[in-house]
Coordinates of C-alpha atoms and ligand atoms in Angstrom, one line a residue:
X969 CA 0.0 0.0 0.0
X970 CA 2.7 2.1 1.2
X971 CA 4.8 2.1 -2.1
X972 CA 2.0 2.9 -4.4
X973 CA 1.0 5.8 -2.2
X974 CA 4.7 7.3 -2.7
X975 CA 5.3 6.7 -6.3
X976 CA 2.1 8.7 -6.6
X977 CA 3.0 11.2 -4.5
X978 CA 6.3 12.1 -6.5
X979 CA 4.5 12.4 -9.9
X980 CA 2.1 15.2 -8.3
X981 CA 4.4 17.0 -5.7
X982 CA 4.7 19.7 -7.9
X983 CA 1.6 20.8 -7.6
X984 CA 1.0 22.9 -4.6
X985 CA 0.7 26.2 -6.3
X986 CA -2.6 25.0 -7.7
X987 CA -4.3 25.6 -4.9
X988 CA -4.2 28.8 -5.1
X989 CA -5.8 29.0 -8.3
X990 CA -9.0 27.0 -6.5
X991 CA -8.7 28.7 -3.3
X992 CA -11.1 30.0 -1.5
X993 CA -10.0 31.3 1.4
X994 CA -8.4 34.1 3.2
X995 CA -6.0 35.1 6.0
X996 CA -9.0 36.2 7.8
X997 CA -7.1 38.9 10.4
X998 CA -3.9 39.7 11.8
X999 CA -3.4 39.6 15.6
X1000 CA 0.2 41.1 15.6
X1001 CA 2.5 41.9 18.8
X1002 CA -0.6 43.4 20.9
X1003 CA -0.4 40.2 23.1
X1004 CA 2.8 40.5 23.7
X1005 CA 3.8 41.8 27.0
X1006 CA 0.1 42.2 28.0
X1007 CA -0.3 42.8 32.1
X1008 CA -3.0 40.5 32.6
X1009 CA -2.0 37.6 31.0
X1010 CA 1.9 36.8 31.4
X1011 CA 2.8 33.9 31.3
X1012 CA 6.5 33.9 32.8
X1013 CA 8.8 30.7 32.5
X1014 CA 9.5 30.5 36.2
X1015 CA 5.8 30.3 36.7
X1016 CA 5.6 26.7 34.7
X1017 CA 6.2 23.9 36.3
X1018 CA 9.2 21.9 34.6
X1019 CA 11.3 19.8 34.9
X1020 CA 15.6 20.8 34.8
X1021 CA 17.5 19.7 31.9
X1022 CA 20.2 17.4 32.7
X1023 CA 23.2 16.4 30.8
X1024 CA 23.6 13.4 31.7
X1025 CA 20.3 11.6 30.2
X1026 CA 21.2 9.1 28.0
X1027 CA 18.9 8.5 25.2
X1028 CA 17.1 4.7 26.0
X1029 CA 18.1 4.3 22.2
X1030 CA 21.6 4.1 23.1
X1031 CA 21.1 1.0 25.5
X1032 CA 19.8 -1.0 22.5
X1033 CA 21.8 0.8 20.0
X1034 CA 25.4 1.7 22.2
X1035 CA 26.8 3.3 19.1
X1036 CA 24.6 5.9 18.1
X1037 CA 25.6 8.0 21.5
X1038 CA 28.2 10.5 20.7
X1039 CA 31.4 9.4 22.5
X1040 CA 30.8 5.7 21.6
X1041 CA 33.1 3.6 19.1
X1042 CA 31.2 3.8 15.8
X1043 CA 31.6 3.6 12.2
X1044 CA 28.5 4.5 11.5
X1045 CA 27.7 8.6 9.9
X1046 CA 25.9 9.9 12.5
X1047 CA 25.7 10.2 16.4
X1048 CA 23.4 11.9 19.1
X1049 CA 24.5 13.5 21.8
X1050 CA 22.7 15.0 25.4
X1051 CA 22.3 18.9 23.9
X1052 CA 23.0 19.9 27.5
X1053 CA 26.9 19.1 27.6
X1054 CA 28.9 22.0 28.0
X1055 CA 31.5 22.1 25.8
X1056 CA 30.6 20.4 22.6
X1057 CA 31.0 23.0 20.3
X1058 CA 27.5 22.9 18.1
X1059 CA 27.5 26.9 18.4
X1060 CA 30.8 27.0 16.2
X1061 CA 30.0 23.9 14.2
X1062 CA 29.9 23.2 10.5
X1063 CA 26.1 22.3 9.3
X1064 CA 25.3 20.5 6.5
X1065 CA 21.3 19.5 5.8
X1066 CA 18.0 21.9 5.7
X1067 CA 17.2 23.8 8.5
X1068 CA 15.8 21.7 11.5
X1069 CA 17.2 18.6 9.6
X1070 CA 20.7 19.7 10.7
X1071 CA 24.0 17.3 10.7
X1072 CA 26.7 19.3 13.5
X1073 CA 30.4 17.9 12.5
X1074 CA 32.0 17.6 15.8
X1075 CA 36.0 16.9 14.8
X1076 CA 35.6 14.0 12.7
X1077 CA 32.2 12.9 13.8
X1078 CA 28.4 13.9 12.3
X1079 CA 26.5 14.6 15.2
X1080 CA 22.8 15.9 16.3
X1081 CA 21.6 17.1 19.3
X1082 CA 19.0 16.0 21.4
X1083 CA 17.7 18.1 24.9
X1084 CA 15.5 15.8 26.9
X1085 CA 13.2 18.3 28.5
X1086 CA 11.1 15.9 31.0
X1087 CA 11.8 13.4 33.2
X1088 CA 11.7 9.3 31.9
X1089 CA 9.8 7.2 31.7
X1090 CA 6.3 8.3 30.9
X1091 CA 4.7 6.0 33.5
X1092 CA 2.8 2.4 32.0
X1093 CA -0.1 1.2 34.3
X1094 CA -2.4 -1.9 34.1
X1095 CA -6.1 -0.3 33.7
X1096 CA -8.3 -1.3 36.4
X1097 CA -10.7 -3.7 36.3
X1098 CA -13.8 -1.2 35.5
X1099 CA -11.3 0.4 32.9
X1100 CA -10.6 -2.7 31.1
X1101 CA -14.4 -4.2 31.0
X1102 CA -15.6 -0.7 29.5
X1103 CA -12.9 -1.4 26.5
X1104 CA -13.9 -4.6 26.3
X1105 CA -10.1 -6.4 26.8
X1106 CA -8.8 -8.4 29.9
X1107 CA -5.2 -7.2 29.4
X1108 CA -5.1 -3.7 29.3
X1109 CA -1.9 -1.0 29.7
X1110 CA -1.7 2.3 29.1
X1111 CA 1.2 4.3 28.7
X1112 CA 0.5 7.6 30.0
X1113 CA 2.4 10.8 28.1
X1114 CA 0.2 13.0 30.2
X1115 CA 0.9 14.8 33.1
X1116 CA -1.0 16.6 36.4
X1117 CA 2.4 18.0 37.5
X1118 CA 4.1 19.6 34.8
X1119 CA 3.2 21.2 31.9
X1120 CA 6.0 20.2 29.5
X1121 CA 5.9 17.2 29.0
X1122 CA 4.9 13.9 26.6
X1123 CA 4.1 13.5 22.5
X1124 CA 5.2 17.0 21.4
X1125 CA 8.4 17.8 23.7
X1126 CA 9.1 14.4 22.7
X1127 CA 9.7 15.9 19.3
X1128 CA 10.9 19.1 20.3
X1129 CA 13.9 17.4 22.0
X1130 CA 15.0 16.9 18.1
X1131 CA 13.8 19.7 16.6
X1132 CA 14.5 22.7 19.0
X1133 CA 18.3 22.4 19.7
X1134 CA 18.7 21.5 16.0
X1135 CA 17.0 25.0 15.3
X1136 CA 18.7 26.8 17.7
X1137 CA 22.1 25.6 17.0
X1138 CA 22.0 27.0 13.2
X1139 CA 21.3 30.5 14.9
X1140 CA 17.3 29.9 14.8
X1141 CA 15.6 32.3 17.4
X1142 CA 12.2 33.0 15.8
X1143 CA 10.3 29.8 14.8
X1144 CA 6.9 29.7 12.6
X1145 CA 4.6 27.1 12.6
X1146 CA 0.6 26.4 11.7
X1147 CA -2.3 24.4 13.7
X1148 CA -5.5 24.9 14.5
X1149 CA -6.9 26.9 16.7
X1150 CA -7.1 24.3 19.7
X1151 CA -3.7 22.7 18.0
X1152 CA -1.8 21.1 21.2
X1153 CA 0.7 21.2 19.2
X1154 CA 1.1 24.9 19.1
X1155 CA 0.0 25.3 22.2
X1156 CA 3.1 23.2 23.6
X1157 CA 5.7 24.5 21.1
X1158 CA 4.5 28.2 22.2
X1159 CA 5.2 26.4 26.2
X1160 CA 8.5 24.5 25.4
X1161 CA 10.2 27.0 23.1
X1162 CA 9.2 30.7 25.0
X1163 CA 9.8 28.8 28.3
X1164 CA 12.4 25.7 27.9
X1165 CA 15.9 24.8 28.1
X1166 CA 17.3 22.9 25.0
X1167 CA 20.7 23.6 24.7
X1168 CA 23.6 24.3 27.0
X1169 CA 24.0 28.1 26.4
X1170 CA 22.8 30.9 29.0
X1171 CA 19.0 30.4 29.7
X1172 CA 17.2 33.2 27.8
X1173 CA 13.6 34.3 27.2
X1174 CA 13.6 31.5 24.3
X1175 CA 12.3 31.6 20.8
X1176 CA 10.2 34.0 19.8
X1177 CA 7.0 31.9 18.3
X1178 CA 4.3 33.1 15.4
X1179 CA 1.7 30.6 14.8
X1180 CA -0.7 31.0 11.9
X1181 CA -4.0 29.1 13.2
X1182 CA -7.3 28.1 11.8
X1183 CA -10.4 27.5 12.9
X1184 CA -11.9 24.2 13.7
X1185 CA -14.7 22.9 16.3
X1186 CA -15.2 25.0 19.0
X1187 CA -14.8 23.5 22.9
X1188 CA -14.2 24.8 26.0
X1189 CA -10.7 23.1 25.6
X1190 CA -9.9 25.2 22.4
X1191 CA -10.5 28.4 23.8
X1192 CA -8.3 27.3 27.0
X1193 CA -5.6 26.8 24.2
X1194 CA -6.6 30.1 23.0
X1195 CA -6.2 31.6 26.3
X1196 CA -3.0 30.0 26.6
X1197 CA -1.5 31.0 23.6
X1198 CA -2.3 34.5 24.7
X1199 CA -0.8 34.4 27.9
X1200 CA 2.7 32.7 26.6
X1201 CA 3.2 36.1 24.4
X1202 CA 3.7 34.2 21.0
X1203 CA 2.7 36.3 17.7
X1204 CA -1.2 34.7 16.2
X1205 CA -1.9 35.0 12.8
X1206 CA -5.6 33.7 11.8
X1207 CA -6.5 32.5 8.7
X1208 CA -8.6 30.5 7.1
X1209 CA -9.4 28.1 4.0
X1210 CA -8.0 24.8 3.1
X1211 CA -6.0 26.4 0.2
X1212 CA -4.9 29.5 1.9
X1213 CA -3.6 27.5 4.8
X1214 CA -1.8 24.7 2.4
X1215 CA -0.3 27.2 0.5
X1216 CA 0.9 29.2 3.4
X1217 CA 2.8 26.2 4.5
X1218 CA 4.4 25.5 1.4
X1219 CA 5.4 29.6 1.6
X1220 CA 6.8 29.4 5.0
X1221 CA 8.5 25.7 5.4
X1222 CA 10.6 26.9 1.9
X1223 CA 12.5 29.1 5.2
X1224 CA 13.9 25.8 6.0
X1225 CA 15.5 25.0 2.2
X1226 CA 18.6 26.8 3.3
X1227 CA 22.1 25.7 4.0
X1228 CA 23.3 28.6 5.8
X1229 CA 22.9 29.8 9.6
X1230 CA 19.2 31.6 10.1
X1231 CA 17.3 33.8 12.3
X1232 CA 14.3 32.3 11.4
X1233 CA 12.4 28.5 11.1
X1234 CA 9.5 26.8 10.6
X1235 CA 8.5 23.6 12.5
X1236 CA 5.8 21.3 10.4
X1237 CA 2.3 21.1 11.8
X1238 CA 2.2 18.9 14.6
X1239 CA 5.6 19.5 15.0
X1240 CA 5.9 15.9 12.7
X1241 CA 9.6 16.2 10.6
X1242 CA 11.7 13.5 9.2
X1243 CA 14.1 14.4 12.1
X1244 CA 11.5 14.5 14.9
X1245 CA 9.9 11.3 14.0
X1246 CA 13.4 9.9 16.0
X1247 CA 12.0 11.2 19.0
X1248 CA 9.1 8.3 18.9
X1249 CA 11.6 6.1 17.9
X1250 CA 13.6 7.0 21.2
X1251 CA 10.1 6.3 23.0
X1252 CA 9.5 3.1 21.5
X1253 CA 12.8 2.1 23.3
X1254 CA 11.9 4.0 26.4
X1255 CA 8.9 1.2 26.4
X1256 CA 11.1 -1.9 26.0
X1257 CA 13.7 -0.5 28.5
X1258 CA 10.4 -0.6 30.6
X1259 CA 9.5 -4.0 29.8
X1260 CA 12.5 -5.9 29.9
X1261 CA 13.5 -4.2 33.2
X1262 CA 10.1 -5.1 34.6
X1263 CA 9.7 -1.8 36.1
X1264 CA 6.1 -2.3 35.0
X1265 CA 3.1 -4.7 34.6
X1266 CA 3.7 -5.2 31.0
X1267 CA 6.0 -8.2 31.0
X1268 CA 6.2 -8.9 27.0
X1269 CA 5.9 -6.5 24.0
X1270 CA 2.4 -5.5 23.4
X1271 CA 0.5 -7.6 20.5
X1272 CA -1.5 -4.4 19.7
X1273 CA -0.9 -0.6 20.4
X1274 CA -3.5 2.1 19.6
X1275 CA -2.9 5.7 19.1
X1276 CA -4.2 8.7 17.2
X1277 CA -2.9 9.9 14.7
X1278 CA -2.6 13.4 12.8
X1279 CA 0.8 14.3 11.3
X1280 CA 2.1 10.9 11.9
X1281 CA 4.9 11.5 13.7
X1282 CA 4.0 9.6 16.5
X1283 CA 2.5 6.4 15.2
X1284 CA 5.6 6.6 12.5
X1285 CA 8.2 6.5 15.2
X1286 CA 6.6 4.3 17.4
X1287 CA 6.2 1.7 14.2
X1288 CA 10.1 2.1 13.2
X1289 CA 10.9 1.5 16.8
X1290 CA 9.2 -1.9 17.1
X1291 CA 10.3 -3.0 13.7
X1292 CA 13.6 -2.2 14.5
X1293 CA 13.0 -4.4 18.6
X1294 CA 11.9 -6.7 16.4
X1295 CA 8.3 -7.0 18.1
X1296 CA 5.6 -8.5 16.0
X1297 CA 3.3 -5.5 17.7
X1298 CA 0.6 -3.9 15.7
X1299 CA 0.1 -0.7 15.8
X1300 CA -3.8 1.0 14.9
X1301 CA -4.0 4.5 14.1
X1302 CA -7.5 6.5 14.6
X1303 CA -7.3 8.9 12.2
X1304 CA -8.0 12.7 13.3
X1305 CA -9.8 14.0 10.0
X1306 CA -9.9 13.4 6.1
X1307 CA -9.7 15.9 3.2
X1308 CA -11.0 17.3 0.1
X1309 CA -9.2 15.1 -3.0
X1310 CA -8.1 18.8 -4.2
X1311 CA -6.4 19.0 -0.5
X1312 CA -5.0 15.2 -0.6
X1313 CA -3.7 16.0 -4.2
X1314 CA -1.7 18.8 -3.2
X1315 CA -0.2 17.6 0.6
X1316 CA 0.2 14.2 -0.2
X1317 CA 0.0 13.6 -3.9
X1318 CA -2.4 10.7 -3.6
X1319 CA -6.1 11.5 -3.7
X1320 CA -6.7 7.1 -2.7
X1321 CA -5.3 6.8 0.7
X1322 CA -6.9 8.6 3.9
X1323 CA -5.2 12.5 4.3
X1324 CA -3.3 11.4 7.0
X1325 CA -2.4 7.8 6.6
X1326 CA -0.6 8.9 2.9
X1327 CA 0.8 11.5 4.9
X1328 CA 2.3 9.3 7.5
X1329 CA 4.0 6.9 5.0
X1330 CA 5.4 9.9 3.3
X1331 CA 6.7 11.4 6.3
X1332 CA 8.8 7.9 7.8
X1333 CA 9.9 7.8 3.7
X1334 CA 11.9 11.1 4.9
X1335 CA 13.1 9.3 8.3
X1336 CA 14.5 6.8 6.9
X1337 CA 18.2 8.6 6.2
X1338 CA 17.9 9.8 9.5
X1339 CA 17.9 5.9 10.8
X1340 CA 20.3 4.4 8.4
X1341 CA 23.0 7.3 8.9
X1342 CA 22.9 6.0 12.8
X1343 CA 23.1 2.6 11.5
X1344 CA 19.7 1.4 12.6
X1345 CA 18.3 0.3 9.2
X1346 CA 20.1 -1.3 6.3
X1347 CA 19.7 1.2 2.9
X1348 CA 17.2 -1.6 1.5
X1349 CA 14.4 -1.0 4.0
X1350 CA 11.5 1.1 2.9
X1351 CA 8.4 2.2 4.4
X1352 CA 6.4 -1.0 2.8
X1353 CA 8.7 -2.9 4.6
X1354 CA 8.3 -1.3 8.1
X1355 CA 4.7 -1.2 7.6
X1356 CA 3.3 -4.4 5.8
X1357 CA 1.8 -6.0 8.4
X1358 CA 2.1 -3.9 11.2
X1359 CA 0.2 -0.5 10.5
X1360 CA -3.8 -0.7 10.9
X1361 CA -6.3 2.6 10.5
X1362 CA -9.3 3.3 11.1
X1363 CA -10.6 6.1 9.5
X1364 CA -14.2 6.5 10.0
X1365 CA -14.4 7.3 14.1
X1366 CA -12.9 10.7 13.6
X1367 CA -16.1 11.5 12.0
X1368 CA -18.2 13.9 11.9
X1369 CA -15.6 16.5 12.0
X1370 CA -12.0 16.9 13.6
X1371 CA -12.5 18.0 17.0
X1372 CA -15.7 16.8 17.5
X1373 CA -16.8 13.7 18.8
X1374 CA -19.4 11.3 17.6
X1375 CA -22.1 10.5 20.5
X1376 CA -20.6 6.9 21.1
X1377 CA -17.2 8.4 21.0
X1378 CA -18.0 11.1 23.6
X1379 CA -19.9 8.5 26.3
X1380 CA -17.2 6.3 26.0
X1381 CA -14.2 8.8 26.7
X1382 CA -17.1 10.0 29.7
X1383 CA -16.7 6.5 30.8
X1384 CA -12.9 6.6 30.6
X1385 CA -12.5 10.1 32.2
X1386 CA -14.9 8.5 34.9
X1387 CA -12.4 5.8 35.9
X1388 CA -9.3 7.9 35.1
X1389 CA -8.3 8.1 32.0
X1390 CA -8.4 11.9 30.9
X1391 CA -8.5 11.5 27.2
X1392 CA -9.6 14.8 24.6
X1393 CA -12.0 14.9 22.2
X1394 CA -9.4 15.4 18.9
X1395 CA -7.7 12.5 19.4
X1396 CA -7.1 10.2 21.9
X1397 CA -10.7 9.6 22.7
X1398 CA -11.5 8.3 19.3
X1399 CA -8.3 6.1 19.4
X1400 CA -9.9 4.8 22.7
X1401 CA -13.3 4.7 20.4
X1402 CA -11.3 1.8 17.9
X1403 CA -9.5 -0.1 20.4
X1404 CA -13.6 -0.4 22.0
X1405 CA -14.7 -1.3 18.7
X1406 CA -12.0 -4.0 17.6
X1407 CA -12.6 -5.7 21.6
X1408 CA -16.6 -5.4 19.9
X1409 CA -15.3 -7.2 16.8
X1410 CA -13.8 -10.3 18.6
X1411 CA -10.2 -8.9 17.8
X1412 CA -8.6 -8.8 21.0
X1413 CA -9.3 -11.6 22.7
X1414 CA -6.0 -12.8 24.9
X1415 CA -3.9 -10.2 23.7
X1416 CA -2.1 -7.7 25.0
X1417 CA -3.1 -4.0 24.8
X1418 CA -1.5 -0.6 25.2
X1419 CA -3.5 2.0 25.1
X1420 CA -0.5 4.9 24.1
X1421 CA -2.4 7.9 25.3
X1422 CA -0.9 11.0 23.6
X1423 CA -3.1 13.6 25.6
X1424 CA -0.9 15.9 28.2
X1425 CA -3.6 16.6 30.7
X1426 CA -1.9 19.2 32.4
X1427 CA -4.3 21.6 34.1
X1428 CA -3.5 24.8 32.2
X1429 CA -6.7 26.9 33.7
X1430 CA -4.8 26.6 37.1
X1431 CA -1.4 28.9 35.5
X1432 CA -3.7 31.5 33.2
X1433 CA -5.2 34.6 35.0
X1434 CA -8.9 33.6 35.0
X1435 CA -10.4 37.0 33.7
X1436 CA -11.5 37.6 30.0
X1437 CA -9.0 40.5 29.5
X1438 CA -7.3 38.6 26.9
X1439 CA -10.5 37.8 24.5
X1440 CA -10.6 41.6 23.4
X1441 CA -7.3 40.9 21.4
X1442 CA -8.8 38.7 19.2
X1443 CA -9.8 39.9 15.8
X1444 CA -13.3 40.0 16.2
X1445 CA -14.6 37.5 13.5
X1446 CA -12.8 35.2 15.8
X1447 CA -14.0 36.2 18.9
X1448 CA -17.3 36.0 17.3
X1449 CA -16.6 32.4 16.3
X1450 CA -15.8 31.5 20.2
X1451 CA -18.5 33.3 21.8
X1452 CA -21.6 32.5 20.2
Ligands
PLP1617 C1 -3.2 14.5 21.9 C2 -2.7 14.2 20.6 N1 -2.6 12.9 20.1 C3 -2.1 12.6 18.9 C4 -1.7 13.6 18.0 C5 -1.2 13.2 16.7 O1 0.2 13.1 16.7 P1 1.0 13.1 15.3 O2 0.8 14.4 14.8 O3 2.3 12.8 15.7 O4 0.3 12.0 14.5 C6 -1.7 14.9 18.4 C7 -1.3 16.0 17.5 O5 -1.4 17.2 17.7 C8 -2.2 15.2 19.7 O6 -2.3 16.5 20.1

């Protein structure tokens, strides 16, 4: 499936600019620096909880793989090493690659960094009895990337931890990206790169962050994100239109075709890159350093793992990384939307395959170098070989619309939330929808299940001031959108 998707994809990448000719959409209004600085809503980095960098976190994909951790013997291209060690040199370093897909050449050695930003492991717990009869399975484990404590943390630092020192070291200190409006991915890039540490230099205010959202479903836990987003001080553009927003993507990631050192970079939506798809990779090992330790209840690798899925960066990762353990383990993928053929054509070069699942196959396609360069992967492998097999999808629960929740969908996550399990609506509650659905089927019986639940819970209403100062900002099509 995988191959046929790709070989399509190449013969129609070329087409982006069409959308604009069928476009019809706009930037819709322009909410520039006003946020910035604005008394009521500050959010300041010492008010987050977080967790300290520290240079001595190994990556778990160096216990497996010894030589891909810089320092080690290796005659492999390329080596990681902890971002946080003074003394490296990745300031002064020659570059070669894109911007954000970065190789450092420390003396004779290709190197990238990586800045683990919160504590390991994400916990894995055996659901509870109640827990595991509402999804229908008798062995159920969820590994939990979410957190009460501290707000960075889980599925998108895990790909910041890539992306961000990477950025930073070629000079980056003004990063673009695009979501939507509730986008947890922007909402934890404006979090990790205003308020994180992610390399070994003098702590600073951060990146400056411009996010160009677009409007989607709304919930009370969009215009928290919302909120949010105002109080961290980032630049919001809004906008709106399939086309518009594609072709404002294209615009903006060509920042990243240069060679040179930049001010400026964008991150992909969802914060999904050939180079951060490594940083599910490193959490698929984080899982089996679990296992095998038996620091958890999961004593064997999991016969099936659900997860959501949007940009793919996740469920790619996660997929390489049991490949390469070896494990049989199949992973299912709830999709989080599907989109026009004219959209499809022009993202993923397929109009045949869901949106997101061509966009997936594509997107571990561009990881692949990244693995074989650390010698993980011989040069034959391909996607179709990593995936045959092992990826599943579902791509009907996500309906009717992204960000909004079917009524079986929404009692069930109730259910879940009852006993525990704080999923959201976007994503992980409809993954939790198909694992319910395949126990319905018959599919599960005696096997193992983890649950991988990608939502950080975190409590953000408890840091943001609690007045409405910061709605009058908005352009006021959107605040008309929210408050109606
Ligand atoms: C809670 C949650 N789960 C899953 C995903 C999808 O992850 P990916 O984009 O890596 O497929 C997202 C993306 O924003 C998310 O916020």
């Amino acid at each position: 499936m995988c191959s046929a998707i790709l070989s399509r994809r190449r013969l129609l990448t070329g087409s982006a600019s069409l959308a604009a000719a069928f476009g019809v959409g706009e930037i819709a209004s322009y909410w520039p620096e006003q946020a910035l600085g604005h008394g009521v809503n500050a959010l300041t980095g010492p008010a987050l909880p977080q967790f300290r960098a520290n240079a001595e976190t190994a990556p778990a994909l160096a216990e497996r793989f010894p030589w891909v951790q810089y320092g080690e013997a290796t005659s492999h291209k390329l080596q990681i090493a902890n971002a946080f060690k003074p003394g490296i040199g990745f300031e002064s370093a020659p570059t070669e690659g894109r911007l954000g897909e970065r190789e450092f050449t420390i003396g004779s050695r290709a190197v990238i960094p990586w800045a683990p930003m919160f504590e390991r492991p994400s916990v894995i717990f055996r659901a509870n009895r109640e827990l595991q009869s509402l999804a229908g399975v008798e062995q159920l484990f969820i590994k939990d990337e979410g957190s009460d404590l501290v707000a960075i943390y889980g599925n998108k630092v895990r790909k910041y931890e890539f992306l961000l020192p990477n950025l930073h070291y070629s000079g980056v200190r003004k990063i673009y990206s695009h979501g939507a409006y509730g986008s947890n991915h922007c909402a934890h890039l404006a979090l990790t790169g205003r308020f994180a540490e992610f390399h070994s230099g003098p702590r600073s205010e951060g990146m400056d962050v411009v996010l160009n959202l677009y409007p989607q479903a709304i919930t009370e836990n969009v215009v928290t994100k919302l909120r949010l987003l105002s109080a961290t001080g980032v630049t919001l553009n809004f906008m709106q239109g399939d086309a518009v927003v594609g072709v404002s993507i294209k615009m903006l990631s060509l920042m990243n075709q240069t060679t040179k050192r930049s001010a400026e970079g964008y991150i992909d939506p969802g914060g999904s890159s050939p180079l951060s798809v490594l940083g599910h990779v490193e959490a698929a090992m984080e899982l089996a350093q679990q296992i095998e330790s038996g620091s958890c209840e999961l004593n064997r690798y999991p016969d099936y793992v659900f997860l959501p899925i949007g940009t793919g960066g996740t469920a790619m990762g996660l997929a390489l990384g049991f490949y390469l353990l070896g494990w049989p383990t199949r992973v299912v993928v709830t999709c989080s939307q599907d989109k026009s053929s004219l959209a499809k054509l022009v993202v993923n070069g397929d109009i045949g395959a869901p949106f997101d699942i061509a966009h997936a196959c594509h997107l571990l396609e561009e990881s692949l170098p990244w693995a074989r360069k650390l010698g993980l992967v011989e040069d034959d492998i391909t996607p179709a070989k990593i995936l045959k097999g092992r990826l599943f999808y579902d791509n009907e629960t996500w309906l009717p619309a992204y960000g909004k929740m079917n009524k079986r969908v929404a009692e069930r996550a109730g259910l879940a939330n009852d006993l525990g399990l704080v999923l959201d609506g976007t994503f992980s509650a409809k993954a939790f929808d198909t694992l319910g659905s395949f126990a319905e089927r018959g599919l599960l019986k005696n096997k193992r299940i983890l649950f991988w639940n990608t939502y950080q819970r975190f409590p953000f209403e408890t840091i943001l001031p609690q007045d409405d100062a910061w709605a009058k900002y908005l352009p006021e099509d959107v605040q008309s959108r929210l408050f109606t």
